[in-house]
């Protein structure tokens, strides 16, 4: 029996937000053809060839009728290959090969191979969670997405490897329920890093700066010659950060699902770490494209983005970070709509003081003063002003090589950071010190008379901006929290000021 019309629900991602797509199939008398409409990208239009072959190789066949498939809403551009399976099932229901009532309140996603195999698709996790919120009773997804779906909300999820399995299952030919995922059986493991901060000789001043940066979520720049350990230090930072809350885990998993970064292993409870190469484009870093997608700064959301060789990045690319560094979101505007991607990550940057890397050591540096200045000026003033802290990474002293006596381990550093973060959360309703507004700074970062005079003198002497002034106060608040003190004193402000103006050393020596 040929039905006139059939509709099955699927899902898609708009930026990072999921929404429901209705897959409508119509089979009617007329010239035999297979038309697809609904503002489709090329890979979606190609679905008709994949679906036609998959249906044939699954033991079924399309009738010689006029076939029309519409993906609604028709005013949103559809991309990706996740519509193949719902298109095939809607056609089989319209042909009478499947009972369409079996797919009531069901959301379906999956890519089809020509042989009828169902391949994995990106964005499954947020789509399943959306289905739960909207009242769907079950989802059908590729078996390759099984691990990802275990972290979804508690909803019945069926996984299949082939289109033939779906047909047999819903026709009660193969009535086993082993394909149903148990969402309550989630296994989360903590990754044990073989790379510990205790393995790094010396650099105790840099490690302290890192603890301050992580405790208060302050962006940091490390400056030093090649080979002194800047990348090694940055790589270890995610392992000393506090554990993610349930909300943060959900945000990170959704982003990784959309970007196709969740593998087949159990989810590792480590904050994200992204280290884009300095040749990266603006769209790849902050997001964008014709149909905007998340960039590296969104992939690093709730974690660390490490920008190594900072002056080697294109100035246009670096300047695109101005707004995300302040607002912690990326806003992209297109004629077809506005997109907003989360970008609340800790920025850790590293750079050499000159092209050869050895300035101001004139015994090794062969760069002219003009070359040094041109190299440093590749980073614009507004970007430098938005980096909370800068710290010099010196060469390791010969006496420190091989000595681990006074080295803090990652575990010890993490314990200090957790205590400081706990103080901030209780005092500031979950906010880090770096996220305090002007009013909140006045409330939580009060300065005494001597401290106020000290900061006014520093403001005049070093030509600080108001943004720089407040950043120094917020860093001082973090230092006080690490030391367990409720009041900011001059020692805290002096240390904070040193982190703020240390990069000037290289400019002043020219």
Short mmCIF file of C-alpha atoms in Angstrom, two decimals:
data_model
loop_
_atom_site.label_atom_id
_atom_site.label_comp_id
_atom_site.label_asym_id
_atom_site.label_seq_id
_atom_site.Cartn_x
_atom_site.Cartn_y
_atom_site.Cartn_z
CA UNK A 1 0.00 0.00 0.00
CA UNK A 2 1.33 3.47 -0.93
CA UNK A 3 0.68 6.25 1.55
CA UNK A 4 0.33 9.81 0.33
CA UNK A 5 2.34 11.40 3.11
CA UNK A 6 4.57 10.50 6.06
CA UNK A 7 6.50 12.60 8.60
CA UNK A 8 9.37 11.57 10.90
CA UNK A 9 11.29 13.73 13.38
CA UNK A 10 15.01 14.32 13.21
CA UNK A 11 17.37 16.92 14.69
CA UNK A 12 20.03 19.42 13.67
CA UNK A 13 22.43 21.95 15.18
CA UNK A 14 22.11 25.72 14.64
CA UNK A 15 25.43 27.12 15.81
CA UNK A 16 25.59 25.06 19.00
CA UNK A 17 21.83 24.98 19.66
CA UNK A 18 19.84 21.86 18.67
CA UNK A 19 16.43 22.04 17.02
CA UNK A 20 13.89 19.60 15.57
CA UNK A 21 13.75 18.94 11.83
CA UNK A 22 10.63 17.34 10.39
CA UNK A 23 11.42 14.94 7.53
CA UNK A 24 8.35 14.81 5.30
CA UNK A 25 8.04 12.25 2.51
CA UNK A 26 5.41 12.26 -0.20
CA UNK A 27 4.96 9.49 -2.79
CA UNK A 28 2.46 10.22 -5.55
CA UNK A 29 1.55 9.41 -9.14
CA UNK A 30 3.57 11.17 -11.82
CA UNK A 31 6.86 11.13 -13.66
CA UNK A 32 9.28 8.94 -11.65
CA UNK A 33 11.76 11.20 -9.83
CA UNK A 34 13.28 11.85 -6.42
CA UNK A 35 13.16 15.50 -5.37
CA UNK A 36 14.48 16.98 -2.11
CA UNK A 37 13.64 20.49 -0.87
CA UNK A 38 14.15 22.56 2.28
CA UNK A 39 17.20 24.84 1.80
CA UNK A 40 19.72 22.00 1.58
CA UNK A 41 23.51 21.97 1.46
CA UNK A 42 25.17 19.80 -1.18
CA UNK A 43 25.87 16.88 1.20
CA UNK A 44 22.16 16.81 2.14
CA UNK A 45 21.05 16.81 -1.51
CA UNK A 46 23.38 13.87 -2.12
CA UNK A 47 21.36 11.93 0.47
CA UNK A 48 18.93 10.81 -2.24
CA UNK A 49 21.65 8.68 -3.86
CA UNK A 50 22.81 7.26 -0.53
CA UNK A 51 19.22 6.55 0.54
CA UNK A 52 18.25 4.97 -2.77
CA UNK A 53 21.24 2.58 -2.71
CA UNK A 54 20.90 1.83 1.04
CA UNK A 55 17.23 0.89 0.65
CA UNK A 56 18.04 -1.34 -2.35
CA UNK A 57 20.92 -3.07 -0.56
CA UNK A 58 18.72 -3.62 2.50
CA UNK A 59 16.30 -5.79 0.51
CA UNK A 60 13.76 -3.08 -0.32
CA UNK A 61 13.19 -0.91 -3.38
CA UNK A 62 11.72 2.49 -4.17
CA UNK A 63 8.57 2.42 -6.32
CA UNK A 64 8.50 4.05 -9.75
CA UNK A 65 6.53 7.05 -8.50
CA UNK A 66 7.14 10.73 -7.91
CA UNK A 67 9.02 11.02 -4.58
CA UNK A 68 9.33 14.35 -2.75
CA UNK A 69 11.19 14.84 0.53
CA UNK A 70 11.03 18.10 2.49
CA UNK A 71 13.14 19.04 5.51
CA UNK A 72 11.27 21.55 7.65
CA UNK A 73 11.71 24.34 8.74
CA UNK A 74 12.51 25.26 5.16
CA UNK A 75 14.00 28.66 6.04
CA UNK A 76 17.02 27.17 7.86
CA UNK A 77 19.89 25.77 5.85
CA UNK A 78 20.41 22.04 6.47
CA UNK A 79 23.95 20.68 6.59
CA UNK A 80 25.52 17.33 7.43
CA UNK A 81 24.62 13.72 6.73
CA UNK A 82 22.50 12.91 9.77
CA UNK A 83 19.23 13.11 7.80
CA UNK A 84 19.89 9.95 5.73
CA UNK A 85 18.31 7.48 8.14
CA UNK A 86 15.13 9.50 8.87
CA UNK A 87 14.68 10.09 5.11
CA UNK A 88 14.96 6.35 4.43
CA UNK A 89 12.54 5.44 7.23
CA UNK A 90 10.01 8.08 6.16
CA UNK A 91 10.05 6.64 2.63
CA UNK A 92 9.67 3.07 3.92
CA UNK A 93 6.72 4.18 6.06
CA UNK A 94 5.13 5.95 3.10
CA UNK A 95 5.61 2.77 1.04
CA UNK A 96 3.90 0.69 3.73
CA UNK A 97 7.03 -1.32 4.58
CA UNK A 98 7.01 0.06 8.15
CA UNK A 99 4.24 1.15 10.49
CA UNK A 100 4.69 4.90 10.96
CA UNK A 101 2.97 4.74 14.37
CA UNK A 102 6.04 2.86 15.68
CA UNK A 103 7.98 6.10 15.27
CA UNK A 104 5.61 8.38 17.16
CA UNK A 105 7.47 10.61 19.65
CA UNK A 106 10.75 9.34 18.21
CA UNK A 107 13.73 11.40 17.07
CA UNK A 108 16.04 9.77 14.50
CA UNK A 109 19.59 10.58 13.33
CA UNK A 110 22.12 8.68 11.22
CA UNK A 111 24.17 8.65 8.04
CA UNK A 112 23.72 5.80 5.55
CA UNK A 113 26.38 4.08 3.52
CA UNK A 114 25.52 2.70 0.09
CA UNK A 115 25.48 -0.81 1.57
CA UNK A 116 22.91 0.15 4.20
CA UNK A 117 25.33 0.56 7.10
CA UNK A 118 24.50 3.36 9.56
CA UNK A 119 27.51 5.60 10.23
CA UNK A 120 28.15 7.96 13.16
CA UNK A 121 27.19 11.64 13.04
CA UNK A 122 28.25 14.65 15.08
CA UNK A 123 26.04 16.49 17.56
CA UNK A 124 24.14 13.46 18.84
CA UNK A 125 24.43 14.35 22.53
CA UNK A 126 22.79 17.82 22.54
CA UNK A 127 20.09 16.54 20.16
CA UNK A 128 19.21 13.64 22.49
CA UNK A 129 19.07 16.02 25.46
CA UNK A 130 16.78 18.32 23.47
CA UNK A 131 14.53 15.36 22.63
CA UNK A 132 14.18 14.60 26.35
CA UNK A 133 13.29 18.22 27.14
CA UNK A 134 10.67 18.35 24.38
CA UNK A 135 8.92 15.18 25.54
CA UNK A 136 10.12 12.62 22.99
CA UNK A 137 9.98 9.08 24.34
CA UNK A 138 12.89 7.54 22.41
CA UNK A 139 15.72 8.18 19.96
CA UNK A 140 17.26 6.07 17.18
CA UNK A 141 20.94 6.69 16.52
CA UNK A 142 23.99 4.94 14.98
CA UNK A 143 25.66 2.26 17.10
CA UNK A 144 28.97 4.11 16.65
CA UNK A 145 27.51 6.94 18.78
CA UNK A 146 26.73 4.59 21.69
CA UNK A 147 29.43 5.84 24.06
CA UNK A 148 28.44 9.45 23.47
CA UNK A 149 24.77 8.74 24.13
CA UNK A 150 25.53 7.26 27.56
CA UNK A 151 26.05 10.81 28.85
CA UNK A 152 22.67 12.04 27.63
CA UNK A 153 19.62 12.63 29.77
CA UNK A 154 17.66 9.56 30.85
CA UNK A 155 15.72 8.71 27.69
CA UNK A 156 15.31 5.41 25.82
CA UNK A 157 17.94 5.31 23.04
CA UNK A 158 18.06 2.60 20.34
CA UNK A 159 21.28 2.04 18.43
CA UNK A 160 21.58 0.15 15.14
CA UNK A 161 24.39 -0.75 12.75
CA UNK A 162 22.40 -1.22 9.53
CA UNK A 163 19.14 -0.09 7.97
CA UNK A 164 18.14 -3.77 7.69
CA UNK A 165 18.35 -4.09 11.50
CA UNK A 166 15.99 -1.14 11.92
CA UNK A 167 13.47 -2.60 9.48
CA UNK A 168 13.56 -6.03 11.14
CA UNK A 169 13.38 -4.63 14.65
CA UNK A 170 10.34 -2.44 14.08
CA UNK A 171 8.60 -5.16 12.06
CA UNK A 172 9.12 -7.53 15.05
CA UNK A 173 11.26 -9.86 12.96
CA UNK A 174 14.26 -9.38 15.22
CA UNK A 175 12.75 -8.52 18.58
CA UNK A 176 15.73 -8.13 20.88
CA UNK A 177 16.27 -5.12 23.07
CA UNK A 178 20.05 -5.35 23.40
CA UNK A 179 20.31 -2.16 21.33
CA UNK A 180 18.76 -0.03 24.07
CA UNK A 181 21.29 2.13 25.92
CA UNK A 182 21.15 2.31 29.69
CA UNK A 183 21.74 6.02 30.33
CA UNK A 184 22.07 5.45 34.06
CA UNK A 185 25.17 3.25 33.62
CA UNK A 186 27.82 5.89 33.02
CA UNK A 187 31.47 5.30 33.65
CA UNK A 188 33.61 8.36 34.20
CA UNK A 189 37.32 8.04 34.77
CA UNK A 190 39.92 10.53 35.87
CA UNK A 191 42.95 10.68 33.64
CA UNK A 192 46.24 10.22 35.46
CA UNK A 193 48.88 12.31 33.74
CA UNK A 194 52.42 11.01 33.59
CA UNK A 195 53.49 14.63 33.24
CA UNK A 196 53.60 16.24 36.67
CA UNK A 197 54.71 19.73 37.67
CA UNK A 198 57.21 18.10 40.03
CA UNK A 199 59.07 16.82 36.95
CA UNK A 200 60.01 20.39 35.96
CA UNK A 201 63.25 21.53 37.52
CA UNK A 202 63.25 24.99 39.09
CA UNK A 203 60.79 27.58 37.75
CA UNK A 204 59.18 27.96 41.18
CA UNK A 205 58.24 31.60 40.50
CA UNK A 206 56.48 30.58 37.28
CA UNK A 207 54.64 27.76 39.03
CA UNK A 208 53.38 30.22 41.62
CA UNK A 209 52.18 32.54 38.86
CA UNK A 210 50.38 29.59 37.25
CA UNK A 211 48.66 28.77 40.56
CA UNK A 212 47.48 32.38 40.81
CA UNK A 213 46.28 32.39 37.21
CA UNK A 214 44.34 29.14 37.59
CA UNK A 215 42.91 30.05 41.01
CA UNK A 216 41.42 33.33 39.81
CA UNK A 217 40.97 32.35 36.13
CA UNK A 218 43.39 35.09 35.03
CA UNK A 219 44.78 34.99 31.48
CA UNK A 220 48.57 34.74 31.49
CA UNK A 221 51.52 35.34 29.15
CA UNK A 222 54.85 33.56 29.61
CA UNK A 223 57.95 35.21 28.10
CA UNK A 224 61.26 33.44 27.77
CA UNK A 225 63.97 32.07 25.54
CA UNK A 226 63.48 28.89 23.50
CA UNK A 227 63.64 25.64 25.45
CA UNK A 228 63.09 27.01 28.96
CA UNK A 229 59.87 25.00 29.44
CA UNK A 230 56.96 27.28 28.50
CA UNK A 231 55.07 24.59 26.56
CA UNK A 232 55.75 21.95 29.22
CA UNK A 233 54.32 24.23 31.90
CA UNK A 234 51.22 25.04 29.84
CA UNK A 235 50.48 21.40 29.01
CA UNK A 236 50.25 20.50 32.70
CA UNK A 237 47.77 23.24 33.63
CA UNK A 238 44.51 21.28 33.01
CA UNK A 239 45.63 18.69 35.57
CA UNK A 240 45.75 21.20 38.43
CA UNK A 241 42.40 22.85 37.68
CA UNK A 242 39.38 22.14 39.87
CA UNK A 243 36.97 19.37 38.91
CA UNK A 244 34.15 20.40 36.61
CA UNK A 245 30.63 20.80 37.97
CA UNK A 246 27.78 18.83 36.38
CA UNK A 247 26.74 21.91 34.41
CA UNK A 248 30.29 22.40 33.12
CA UNK A 249 30.53 18.73 32.13
CA UNK A 250 27.32 19.06 30.16
CA UNK A 251 28.55 22.17 28.35
CA UNK A 252 31.90 20.59 27.49
CA UNK A 253 30.36 17.32 26.30
CA UNK A 254 27.81 19.10 24.10
CA UNK A 255 30.54 21.15 22.41
CA UNK A 256 32.77 18.11 21.92
CA UNK A 257 29.82 16.18 20.49
CA UNK A 258 29.05 18.92 17.97
CA UNK A 259 32.72 19.10 16.94
CA UNK A 260 33.07 15.32 16.70
CA UNK A 261 35.66 15.08 19.49
CA UNK A 262 34.06 12.36 21.63
CA UNK A 263 35.70 9.02 20.88
CA UNK A 264 34.80 5.46 21.79
CA UNK A 265 36.60 5.53 25.13
CA UNK A 266 35.08 6.42 28.47
CA UNK A 267 34.79 10.14 29.02
CA UNK A 268 37.89 11.59 30.66
CA UNK A 269 37.15 14.08 33.43
CA UNK A 270 39.87 16.52 32.42
CA UNK A 271 39.18 20.07 31.40
CA UNK A 272 39.61 20.75 27.66
CA UNK A 273 43.00 21.76 26.34
CA UNK A 274 43.48 23.35 22.92
CA UNK A 275 46.78 24.47 21.40
CA UNK A 276 46.10 25.87 17.91
CA UNK A 277 49.05 26.38 15.55
CA UNK A 278 50.04 29.99 14.86
CA UNK A 279 48.95 29.62 11.20
CA UNK A 280 45.31 29.24 12.25
CA UNK A 281 42.72 31.42 10.55
CA UNK A 282 40.37 33.83 12.26
CA UNK A 283 37.31 31.64 11.57
CA UNK A 284 39.05 28.53 12.89
CA UNK A 285 40.11 30.32 16.09
CA UNK A 286 36.92 32.10 17.15
CA UNK A 287 34.37 30.38 14.92
CA UNK A 288 32.67 31.41 11.73
CA UNK A 289 32.24 30.36 8.14
CA UNK A 290 29.27 30.64 5.82
CA UNK A 291 27.27 28.60 8.29
CA UNK A 292 29.11 29.49 11.53
CA UNK A 293 30.66 26.68 13.53
CA UNK A 294 32.53 26.77 16.85
CA UNK A 295 36.22 27.64 16.78
CA UNK A 296 39.14 26.56 18.96
CA UNK A 297 38.25 29.06 21.68
CA UNK A 298 34.85 27.39 22.06
CA UNK A 299 36.37 23.91 21.97
CA UNK A 300 38.52 25.07 24.92
CA UNK A 301 35.45 26.35 26.83
CA UNK A 302 35.82 25.65 30.59
CA UNK A 303 39.44 24.65 29.97
CA UNK A 304 42.70 26.04 28.61
CA UNK A 305 43.62 27.49 25.23
CA UNK A 306 47.39 27.69 24.82
CA UNK A 307 48.69 30.19 22.25
CA UNK A 308 52.33 29.31 21.70
CA UNK A 309 54.59 31.67 19.72
CA UNK A 310 52.08 34.47 20.23
CA UNK A 311 53.73 37.10 17.94
CA UNK A 312 53.72 34.59 15.06
CA UNK A 313 49.92 34.63 14.95
CA UNK A 314 48.41 36.95 12.38
CA UNK A 315 47.65 40.35 14.00
CA UNK A 316 44.14 40.17 12.53
CA UNK A 317 43.61 36.77 14.17
CA UNK A 318 44.89 37.99 17.54
CA UNK A 319 42.79 41.15 17.47
CA UNK A 320 39.69 39.04 16.89
CA UNK A 321 40.14 37.84 20.50
CA UNK A 322 39.44 41.29 21.97
CA UNK A 323 35.71 40.82 22.51
CA UNK A 324 35.83 37.11 23.55
CA UNK A 325 38.51 37.85 26.16
CA UNK A 326 36.25 40.44 27.79
CA UNK A 327 32.78 38.95 27.36
CA UNK A 328 33.67 35.22 27.38
CA UNK A 329 31.40 34.63 24.39
CA UNK A 330 31.85 34.86 20.62
CA UNK A 331 29.11 36.75 18.80
CA UNK A 332 28.81 36.19 15.05
CA UNK A 333 26.26 38.00 12.92
CA UNK A 334 24.99 36.78 9.56
CA UNK A 335 22.07 37.75 7.38
CA UNK A 336 20.33 34.48 8.24
CA UNK A 337 20.69 34.97 11.99
CA UNK A 338 22.92 35.68 14.96
CA UNK A 339 25.11 33.07 16.62
CA UNK A 340 26.62 33.02 20.11
CA UNK A 341 29.32 30.55 21.08
CA UNK A 342 30.61 30.17 24.66
CA UNK A 343 34.28 31.08 25.08
CA UNK A 344 34.94 31.03 28.82
CA UNK A 345 38.40 29.53 28.73
CA UNK A 346 41.69 30.34 30.42
CA UNK A 347 44.09 31.85 27.88
CA UNK A 348 47.71 30.88 28.42
CA UNK A 349 50.11 32.42 25.90
CA UNK A 350 53.84 32.07 25.37
CA UNK A 351 56.35 34.04 23.35
CA UNK A 352 60.04 34.62 22.79
CA UNK A 353 61.29 38.16 23.48
CA UNK A 354 62.58 38.48 19.90
CA UNK A 355 62.78 36.58 16.62
CA UNK A 356 65.89 34.60 17.62
CA UNK A 357 64.55 34.28 21.16
CA UNK A 358 67.49 35.47 23.27
CA UNK A 359 66.92 39.20 23.79
CA UNK A 360 68.10 41.00 25.98
CA UNK A 361 71.16 38.69 26.21
CA UNK A 362 73.37 40.53 23.72
CA UNK A 363 75.96 37.75 23.87
CA UNK A 364 73.48 35.49 22.06
CA UNK A 365 70.87 37.81 20.52
CA UNK A 366 71.80 39.12 17.07
CA UNK A 367 68.56 41.04 16.45
CA UNK A 368 68.75 44.80 15.97
CA UNK A 369 66.72 47.05 18.22
CA UNK A 370 64.36 47.77 15.33
CA UNK A 371 63.85 44.05 14.69
CA UNK A 372 63.11 43.44 18.36
CA UNK A 373 60.61 46.30 18.49
CA UNK A 374 58.89 45.16 15.29
CA UNK A 375 58.60 41.64 16.70
CA UNK A 376 57.11 42.80 20.00
CA UNK A 377 54.75 45.20 18.23
CA UNK A 378 53.08 42.31 16.39
CA UNK A 379 50.95 42.02 19.54
CA UNK A 380 48.66 45.03 19.75
CA UNK A 381 48.29 47.11 22.89
CA UNK A 382 44.60 46.22 23.40
CA UNK A 383 45.47 42.49 23.44
CA UNK A 384 48.34 42.98 25.90
CA UNK A 385 46.01 45.04 28.10
CA UNK A 386 43.51 42.18 28.17
CA UNK A 387 46.09 39.65 29.37
CA UNK A 388 45.93 39.79 33.14
CA UNK A 389 49.39 38.50 34.00
CA UNK A 390 52.78 38.19 32.35
CA UNK A 391 55.72 36.33 33.82
CA UNK A 392 59.30 35.78 32.73
CA UNK A 393 60.37 32.15 32.36
CA UNK A 394 64.13 32.14 33.04
CA UNK A 395 66.72 29.54 32.17
CA UNK A 396 66.97 26.85 34.83
CA UNK A 397 69.93 27.27 37.16
CA UNK A 398 72.56 24.55 36.98
CA UNK A 399 72.04 23.85 40.69
CA UNK A 400 68.36 23.02 40.09
CA UNK A 401 69.02 20.42 37.38
CA UNK A 402 68.18 16.97 38.77
CA UNK A 403 66.93 18.39 42.07
CA UNK A 404 63.31 17.69 43.01
CA UNK A 405 63.61 18.55 46.70
CA UNK A 406 61.40 21.66 46.80
CA UNK A 407 59.27 20.98 43.73
CA UNK A 408 55.52 21.12 44.27
CA UNK A 409 53.64 18.27 42.63
CA UNK A 410 50.52 18.78 40.55
CA UNK A 411 48.49 17.25 43.38
CA UNK A 412 49.84 19.76 45.91
CA UNK A 413 49.25 22.67 43.55
CA UNK A 414 45.71 21.48 42.89
CA UNK A 415 44.96 21.35 46.61
CA UNK A 416 46.07 24.98 47.02
CA UNK A 417 43.98 26.03 44.01
CA UNK A 418 40.87 24.19 45.22
CA UNK A 419 41.02 25.99 48.56
CA UNK A 420 41.37 29.40 46.88
CA UNK A 421 38.55 28.67 44.43
CA UNK A 422 36.30 27.48 47.25
CA UNK A 423 36.86 30.79 49.08
CA UNK A 424 35.91 32.73 45.94
CA UNK A 425 32.79 30.69 45.24
CA UNK A 426 31.44 31.10 48.75
CA UNK A 427 32.18 34.81 48.81
CA UNK A 428 31.11 35.68 45.27
CA UNK A 429 28.28 33.23 44.49
CA UNK A 430 30.38 31.00 42.24
CA UNK A 431 32.33 33.71 40.40
CA UNK A 432 36.08 33.69 39.88
CA UNK A 433 37.94 36.86 40.84
CA UNK A 434 38.68 37.66 37.20
CA UNK A 435 34.94 37.75 36.47
CA UNK A 436 34.06 40.42 39.03
CA UNK A 437 32.29 43.53 37.80
CA UNK A 438 33.26 47.04 38.93
CA UNK A 439 30.61 47.06 41.65
CA UNK A 440 31.69 43.62 42.84
CA UNK A 441 35.33 44.75 42.96
CA UNK A 442 34.32 47.56 45.31
CA UNK A 443 32.41 45.05 47.46
CA UNK A 444 34.88 42.15 47.58
CA UNK A 445 38.25 43.81 46.92
CA UNK A 446 38.22 46.70 49.37
CA UNK A 447 41.53 48.49 49.86
CA UNK A 448 42.72 50.22 53.03
CA UNK A 449 44.07 53.75 53.08
CA UNK A 450 47.71 52.75 52.52
CA UNK A 451 46.76 50.29 49.79
CA UNK A 452 44.67 52.94 48.01
CA UNK A 453 47.60 55.40 48.04
CA UNK A 454 49.92 52.65 46.74
CA UNK A 455 47.60 51.89 43.80
CA UNK A 456 47.15 55.56 42.89
CA UNK A 457 50.91 56.02 42.75
CA UNK A 458 51.29 52.88 40.62
CA UNK A 459 48.51 54.10 38.32
CA UNK A 460 50.38 57.36 37.66
CA UNK A 461 53.90 55.93 37.52
CA UNK A 462 53.18 53.08 35.09
CA UNK A 463 50.48 54.79 33.03
CA UNK A 464 47.90 52.09 33.74
CA UNK A 465 44.51 51.98 32.08
CA UNK A 466 41.43 51.57 34.25
CA UNK A 467 41.15 48.01 32.97
CA UNK A 468 44.74 47.41 34.06
CA UNK A 469 44.09 49.03 37.44
CA UNK A 470 41.16 46.74 38.19
CA UNK A 471 42.99 43.65 36.92
CA UNK A 472 45.83 44.32 39.38
CA UNK A 473 43.33 44.57 42.24
CA UNK A 474 41.60 41.33 41.18
CA UNK A 475 44.91 39.47 40.94
CA UNK A 476 45.83 40.79 44.40
CA UNK A 477 42.49 39.43 45.65
CA UNK A 478 43.44 36.00 44.28
CA UNK A 479 46.88 36.14 45.93
CA UNK A 480 45.21 36.95 49.25
CA UNK A 481 42.81 34.01 48.78
CA UNK A 482 45.72 31.63 48.12
CA UNK A 483 47.37 32.81 51.33
CA UNK A 484 44.08 32.53 53.22
CA UNK A 485 43.86 36.22 54.06
CA UNK A 486 40.58 38.12 53.99
CA UNK A 487 42.13 41.57 53.50
CA UNK A 488 44.27 42.72 50.56
CA UNK A 489 47.52 44.25 51.74
CA UNK A 490 50.40 46.06 50.02
CA UNK A 491 52.42 42.85 49.59
CA UNK A 492 49.59 41.33 47.57
CA UNK A 493 49.28 44.45 45.44
CA UNK A 494 53.04 44.66 44.88
CA UNK A 495 53.22 41.05 43.67
CA UNK A 496 50.19 41.59 41.46
CA UNK A 497 51.73 44.74 39.98
CA UNK A 498 54.90 42.80 39.19
CA UNK A 499 52.92 40.31 37.12
CA UNK A 500 51.12 43.11 35.37
CA UNK A 501 54.14 45.14 34.21
CA UNK A 502 56.85 42.49 33.83
CA UNK A 503 56.55 42.50 30.03
CA UNK A 504 57.62 46.14 30.01
CA UNK A 505 61.15 45.01 30.84
CA UNK A 506 61.69 43.98 27.24
CA UNK A 507 60.36 47.24 25.84
CA UNK A 508 62.32 49.37 28.32
CA UNK A 509 65.65 47.73 27.47
CA UNK A 510 65.43 48.81 23.84
#
